[in-house]
Each structure stands twice: as C-alpha cells, then as structure tokens.
Amino acid sequence: MINESSVFWSRMLTELTLSFHIIYATIGVGIPLMIMIAQYVGYKKKDEHYILLARRWARGFVITVAVGVVTGTAIGLQLSLLWPNFMELAGQVIALPLFMETFAFFFEAIFLGIYLYTWDRFKKHKHHMLLLVPVAIGASMSAVFITIVNAFMNAPQGFDVINGELVNIQPILAMFNPAMPTKVAHVLVTAYMTSAFVLASIAAFNLLKGSNHIYHKKALFMLMKLGLIFAIAAAVIGDFSGKYLAEYQPEKLAAAEWHFETEDGASLILFGVLDDEEVKYAIEIPYALSILAHNNPAAEVIGLDQYAVENVPPLYIHYLFDIMVMIGMFMFALAGIFVLGKWRNWKFISSKWFKWGIVAGGPLSIIAIEAGWWLAEVGRQPWILYGYMRTEEGATASSHVDVMLLLFAGVYIILAIGSIVVLIRMFKRNPIEREIEDRHFQDGEHV
Amino acid sequence: MSLELLGISVLWIFLFGYVIVASIDFGAGFFNAYSLLTGKQHILSKVIKRYLSPVWEITNVFLVFFFVGIVGFFPQTAFYYGTVLLVPMSISLILIAIRGSYYAFEAYGTKKGHKGYALAYGLTGLFIPASLSIVFSISEGGFVNIIESQPILDYGALFTSPLAWSIVMLSIVAVLYISAVFLTWYAKKANDEKASNLMRKYALIWAFPLIISSLGIIIELKSYPNEHFAAMTNLWWMFAISGVLFLATVWLIWARTGYGLAVMLLVLQFAIAFFVYGISHYPYLLYPYLTVYDSFTNKAMAISLVVAFIAGLCLLLPSLYLVLKLFLFNKDYVRGNQDYHV
C-alpha cells in the first residue's frame, strides 16, 4: 500500500529538515577544527589575539551547536518516522555506523561542555587546549559515520537478497562501500572549507564596518590560507567523485551533465537551459566530460539513453551542479588571490570591493553546500536505496505528514531567526576592542 | 545471556539514564519558570543554571542513543513504532527543539534573561515527558490496529484511555519529584540554604502525588487485557523494595539529613521500578505484534553492534567520570566561586 501524498510530504519534510540541519551541521563539523587551530597558533606564538579568536568563536559556536543538535535529533528520529520501511531494512545492514555516530556525538558533547566551562581553570593552558582534540575528532567522526550511511544508500553492498529475504549480511562491507571514500572526503573538506570562509566573511565584514583592529586582520589571513587549502582539496576530491559516478552511478552524472547520448570524447556542458531535451545557451568544453569521468579525452561516457525513463533522475540537477562547481571555483580563486596578494603585497586585496567579495564568500559557500547535497540526493532519485528500494516503497503509510511539515517549518523559522538574532547581539554588544580592554583591565598577563 | 536480552538491557539502561538526567533537566526548567512567576527567581535560577549549563547537550545524547540503538538491535521497531508514532514523536521533537535551542539562546544571548523564553522553557519541560510517555501506553497494546498490513494508531482509543492518562500523570509528577530531590541536594552542596530549602519543600510536595499516580497505574494495568499485570505481581517484592526506598528518601529529605544519600536512594528506587516494569513487559516490545525475539537483527549486525558498544563505552565512561569530577563534584564550580565560562 503506497500512500501517494504521504510519499510526497515525507520527501518535502525530509528535504526541509536536512537542508536546514546541514547549515548548522557543516559549521558544527568545521568550526571546532578552526577553534583548535587558532588556539594552537596562539599558544605557540604566545599571541593572545589568536587565543581570543578561539574564545569568541567558541562562544558563537555554542549557539550553532544547539540548533545543530536539536535539528540533528529531529532528522535522526524522522528517518524512522517518515521512512519506516527503509529504516527496517537499513537497521539490518547499516545500523553499525549509525550507532557509532551517536558515540562520536556523545564524545564531542562531553568534551565541548568541559571545554566551554573550564576556561582558565587548568593551570596549564595546554591542558585546556587539548580538550579541543576530542571535540574536533568527535565532530569530524560523526560526519564520517553519518556520511557512510548516506554512501550506503547510494552504493548498497554487504548483503544478498534471496527470495526477498536479506541474507549474508556483512556490516563492515556495507560500511566500506564504493561511494564511501569520495563522499566522506568531500563532506569533510567542504565542511572545513565552508567554516573557514564563513568565519573569514565575518572578519572581513568587521574590517569593512570600521573596526580596523589587527585581530580581524590576523583572523582573515589565517582563515583564507586554511580556506585555500581545503578548496584545493575539495576540487581534487570533486574530480574523484566524478570518476566514481561514471563508474557506479552513470545516470546521476549524465543527468547532472545533460549527457543524453552515450558517446566517446564527451564534452562538458556549463550553464545553459533545457528546452525539451534541447540544450540552449550552454558553453561546451570538448572532451572535458570524458576527462572528468575517465581521465581520458577519448573515453566513452554513458548517456541517459541507456536508462529507462522511470530510472532517470530529474534533469534540473544540472543547475545545482553548476552552482556548486562555480562557487567552488570562485572561492578557490578568491582565496588564492588573497594569499598570493599578501605575499606579493598587492594593494587591491585590502580594497573595499575585494573585502565585499570575501564577505559574500561565507553565504556563497553555504549555498554551494546546499546545492551539492541537493545534487547528490535528487540525483539518486527514484531510489532511496540505489537499485534495491524505490523512494515510495520506503515511505510511511501514515497520513498527517503534511501537518507535521507545517509544524516543523514553523520551528525552523523560529530557530533560524533566534540563532541569527542571538549571534548578532552577542558580538555587537561585546566587540573585540571592548573585550581586549576588559581583559587587560582584569589582569595583564593572560587572556 | 542471549544477544536479544543483552541488546534490550543495554537500551533499557540508556533509557533509564535518559529518564533520570532528563527529569532533572525538565523539572529544573519548570521550577525555574515557576520561581519567575512567584518572584523567587533570585533564589533558584543561579543554582539551576550552574548545574544545567555543561550537561544540557549530554542529556540529549542519551535519547539519541536510545532511538538509534533500538533501530539497530530491533529493526522491526522502525517499521511498527515509526509508522505509528509520527504525530506524537514529531510533537516531542518540536518541543525538544524549542527547549534545547532556547536554553542556549537564553544562557548566551541575554544578560538578564527573557521571561517569555523562561516560561516556554518551563512548560515544554512538562509536555515533553507527557508526549514521550505515550510510547509506554502504546507498548501495552490495544492502540494499534493492523490495516492492510500497515500499523495504524487508534487516536480515539488512546485519548480516552485511563491507562494512557495515568502514565502521562506519573511521568510529569516523577519529573518534578526527581528534579526537586536532586536540586535540594545540589543547592545544599552549593551552600545555598535558601534554594535548598525551597527545593526541599517542592520535593515533599511532589512526593504525595507520586504515590497516588503510581497506585493509579497499578490499578489501571490490573484491568488491562494483557499479561503485564500478572507478570508484575510475580515481582511484587521488588516494587515493595522500591516503595521502601521511596519512604526512606522522603524521610531523609524531611529530616534534613543526608541529601546525598537521598539522591542515591531516589535513583535506586526508580531504577528498581523501571527495571521491574521492563522485565515484566518482556519479551514484548509492542504487545502483541512485536517481541524482542522476532524483531531482533541478524547475528552479524548484533555482534558488530555489541563490539561497537563496548568500544564506545571505553570512551564514554572515563569521559563521563571527568564531567562529574569537574562539575558535579567540584566544590569551587558548584559554589560558583569562579566563573570559568568561555
């Protein structure tokens, strides 16, 4: 029994929750690493600005963590509430990483609590700093484990289906599925990259708004360097992801690239609009798709003509692909020019318009994260478990999903407004100049 | 011990952990809001904040651990409970979202605190246990019908069931009682006589309805058409021990001696009642459709989950010990002698 409207509303609610959650989750994975690096640099250089950086980021981080935790709890339960049939099956094969994720989350929660409430309490600063190691590891590991679950949905393995029954289940094999290496790596580096650019965006904004403090300049330079490293890594892994798709999920790549006919030496399509299977206004880069897919300009790339209509994902994912890649390239260029300009003393990188570019970088990176996830998820339609279970077979039979969607939408709006208002207020009321002054007033020696 | 029994025991222990830490948390939110309405906030809110601040996130993980674990060990629960619980669990989730985020917003966003937030925070603290406790009613059977091989929840039966309402009552009263006893001890440790005395009063007030609502559930279960009550009467002596522990706790609070011991006896009292309830419910997860045996996962997954669980515990237990040592059992922190907040 498939309840059409429940399937539709379940998809909407899952998409809404995940789209909202990943903003906070991505920041939640990346920022602990930034805090750790800042505190380490401050400790090594004995530069209190970096320590203060870590401290102020940590304060803001708490707000985003709170929203991340509650929306994460929501999606965790919604998986079972909205997709009970899928979770029953997944529970038998892929429960292990799901379970391990809660441990990573537990671990992070414990040490984050300790870190936040033991500032200046340890005699040695180093001991307090070391608390950040489990926080950062926990944050990254929960991303790793939950991405493994998602990778399994794209490339299920580690079980056999005989007469409709699951047999020969191998949980470890299910975890180390072919989609896992590229997915996990891409999720991690883009989370680090996004966090670096979001924080850089804040530093640039403060500089633009007249606070000319050296603190913001130090933050900006450090973050742009980190952002550049992760942007390069993201591009390299993105290339691997393309090769993965060509091998294991060719219809996702073909749909994202509007590659309708199987051919040798396929060209890559940038931009354009689709009008009844006809691509207009697009830029074609000859052989680039073959290179992306197989590292060989003459290689054959499978097109959508090889697939039955009901197995082809929606073609609008091409726009998502364009958005993701363009923003990635833009951020790479922006960070590259900035870092190079710092070394070579180029004047224009301290100009107003360049700083506005950096300010835009934070929100743009988040848009790229959203576009990337929508591409990955919509691109595996119509499957919830690629090749095994179609999305409508996994959905709940319960009605009322539409009402729940409205309720959750209301909650997310409240959370979004609340977190933004609190964050802005927190930093506006206590700008860096005042905090440094207060600190010096209290005691001269340490932050 | 069979793997099924091991799995459900582990989950039951974590659920119990959640019941205790969440009760303290939910009740504290309610008392905080109540003190705001009665103009006694200056007495309570500092102590409450100091306890809740470092642990609010950890509380939530106990719940996540339970529901992820139960889908792992007993995948069929995802099918039955997932389909049936869409509305009640979504409401719990929404309340948890409001509560969890407002806590951070409130603690970090404003200096003085927002009255509206505090009230919402306090009220959700009572609605969350009420909405979560519906699962216990459903597990007794009688509220789920299988229609076209899909489980459907009978809302009419649920809302008119005296058993369901008794369970809701008990969950709310227990939350307030557990929280009050704990905070009496915690405030005393913080050398805050005023807060401790106020909480002591609340603890004694809520002890009485706790007896009434516990008895109410026993009466309701007696007339309920399943084997649960019979199984419970076989273990009556365990409930008797729990009752004695309860009386001892109340006496300790009454006599103002040994609040620390009172907290220990309280936890023991609830642990015994909770586990005896669980044991007498065994082997049913959802009467009469789902037992621990027919919903258990395959052997390979069960073994790997147990291995992951043991490895996870090796990380968790020392970490939790560190939290207790640094916050709950650290005199300077509890008394608020120094503010080490980031």
mmCIF file of N, CA, C and O in Angstrom, chain B residues 35 54 86 95-96 120 163 183 191 197 240 249 286 295 299:
data_model
loop_
_atom_site.group_PDB
_atom_site.id
_atom_site.type_symbol
_atom_site.label_atom_id
_atom_site.label_comp_id
_atom_site.label_asym_id
_atom_site.label_seq_id
_atom_site.Cartn_x
_atom_site.Cartn_y
_atom_site.Cartn_z
ATOM 1 N N SER B 35 9.423 29.780 39.641
ATOM 2 C CA SER B 35 10.005 30.761 40.568
ATOM 3 C C SER B 35 9.958 32.158 39.963
ATOM 4 O O SER B 35 9.869 33.153 40.670
ATOM 5 N N PRO B 54 26.768 22.872 31.696
ATOM 6 C CA PRO B 54 27.690 21.993 30.965
ATOM 7 C C PRO B 54 27.060 20.690 30.503
ATOM 8 O O PRO B 54 27.680 19.965 29.741
ATOM 9 N N LEU B 86 4.310 8.809 14.287
ATOM 10 C CA LEU B 86 4.633 10.042 13.551
ATOM 11 C C LEU B 86 4.186 11.295 14.297
ATOM 12 O O LEU B 86 4.978 12.197 14.548
ATOM 13 N N LEU B 95 9.007 20.111 20.579
ATOM 14 C CA LEU B 95 9.208 20.640 21.927
ATOM 15 C C LEU B 95 10.680 20.578 22.329
ATOM 16 O O LEU B 95 11.227 21.504 22.927
ATOM 17 N N ILE B 96 11.329 19.467 21.971
ATOM 18 C CA ILE B 96 12.749 19.331 22.296
ATOM 19 C C ILE B 96 13.552 20.404 21.564
ATOM 20 O O ILE B 96 14.491 20.993 22.111
ATOM 21 N N ALA B 120 8.352 29.386 28.333
ATOM 22 C CA ALA B 120 8.264 28.349 27.302
ATOM 23 C C ALA B 120 9.154 27.168 27.683
ATOM 24 O O ALA B 120 8.765 26.003 27.560
ATOM 25 N N LEU B 163 -5.581 4.437 31.239
ATOM 26 C CA LEU B 163 -4.194 3.999 31.436
ATOM 27 C C LEU B 163 -3.230 5.019 30.854
ATOM 28 O O LEU B 163 -2.252 5.409 31.501
ATOM 29 N N LEU B 183 17.847 18.729 43.099
ATOM 30 C CA LEU B 183 18.253 20.127 43.277
ATOM 31 C C LEU B 183 18.355 20.508 44.760
ATOM 32 O O LEU B 183 19.135 21.395 45.118
ATOM 33 N N ASN B 191 26.092 25.329 49.084
ATOM 34 C CA ASN B 191 25.956 26.180 50.270
ATOM 35 C C ASN B 191 24.852 27.218 50.110
ATOM 36 O O ASN B 191 24.922 28.282 50.704
ATOM 37 N N ASN B 197 16.285 24.932 50.712
ATOM 38 C CA ASN B 197 15.034 24.838 51.475
ATOM 39 C C ASN B 197 13.806 24.901 50.574
ATOM 40 O O ASN B 197 12.830 24.181 50.784
ATOM 41 N N ALA B 240 7.943 -3.568 46.271
ATOM 42 C CA ALA B 240 7.918 -3.249 47.696
ATOM 43 C C ALA B 240 9.246 -2.604 48.112
ATOM 44 O O ALA B 240 9.263 -1.609 48.848
ATOM 45 N N THR B 249 13.773 7.909 51.249
ATOM 46 C CA THR B 249 14.179 9.172 50.631
ATOM 47 C C THR B 249 13.396 10.336 51.215
ATOM 48 O O THR B 249 13.964 11.360 51.601
ATOM 49 N N LEU B 286 6.018 -4.435 21.498
ATOM 50 C CA LEU B 286 4.711 -3.855 21.191
ATOM 51 C C LEU B 286 3.713 -5.002 21.260
ATOM 52 O O LEU B 286 3.665 -5.849 20.375
ATOM 53 N N SER B 295 11.868 -9.534 16.390
ATOM 54 C CA SER B 295 12.310 -8.307 15.740
ATOM 55 C C SER B 295 13.820 -8.151 15.784
ATOM 56 O O SER B 295 14.363 -7.167 15.312
ATOM 57 N N LYS B 299 22.533 -11.891 13.110
ATOM 58 C CA LYS B 299 23.605 -12.161 14.057
ATOM 59 C C LYS B 299 24.843 -11.304 13.786
ATOM 60 O O LYS B 299 25.451 -10.767 14.728
#
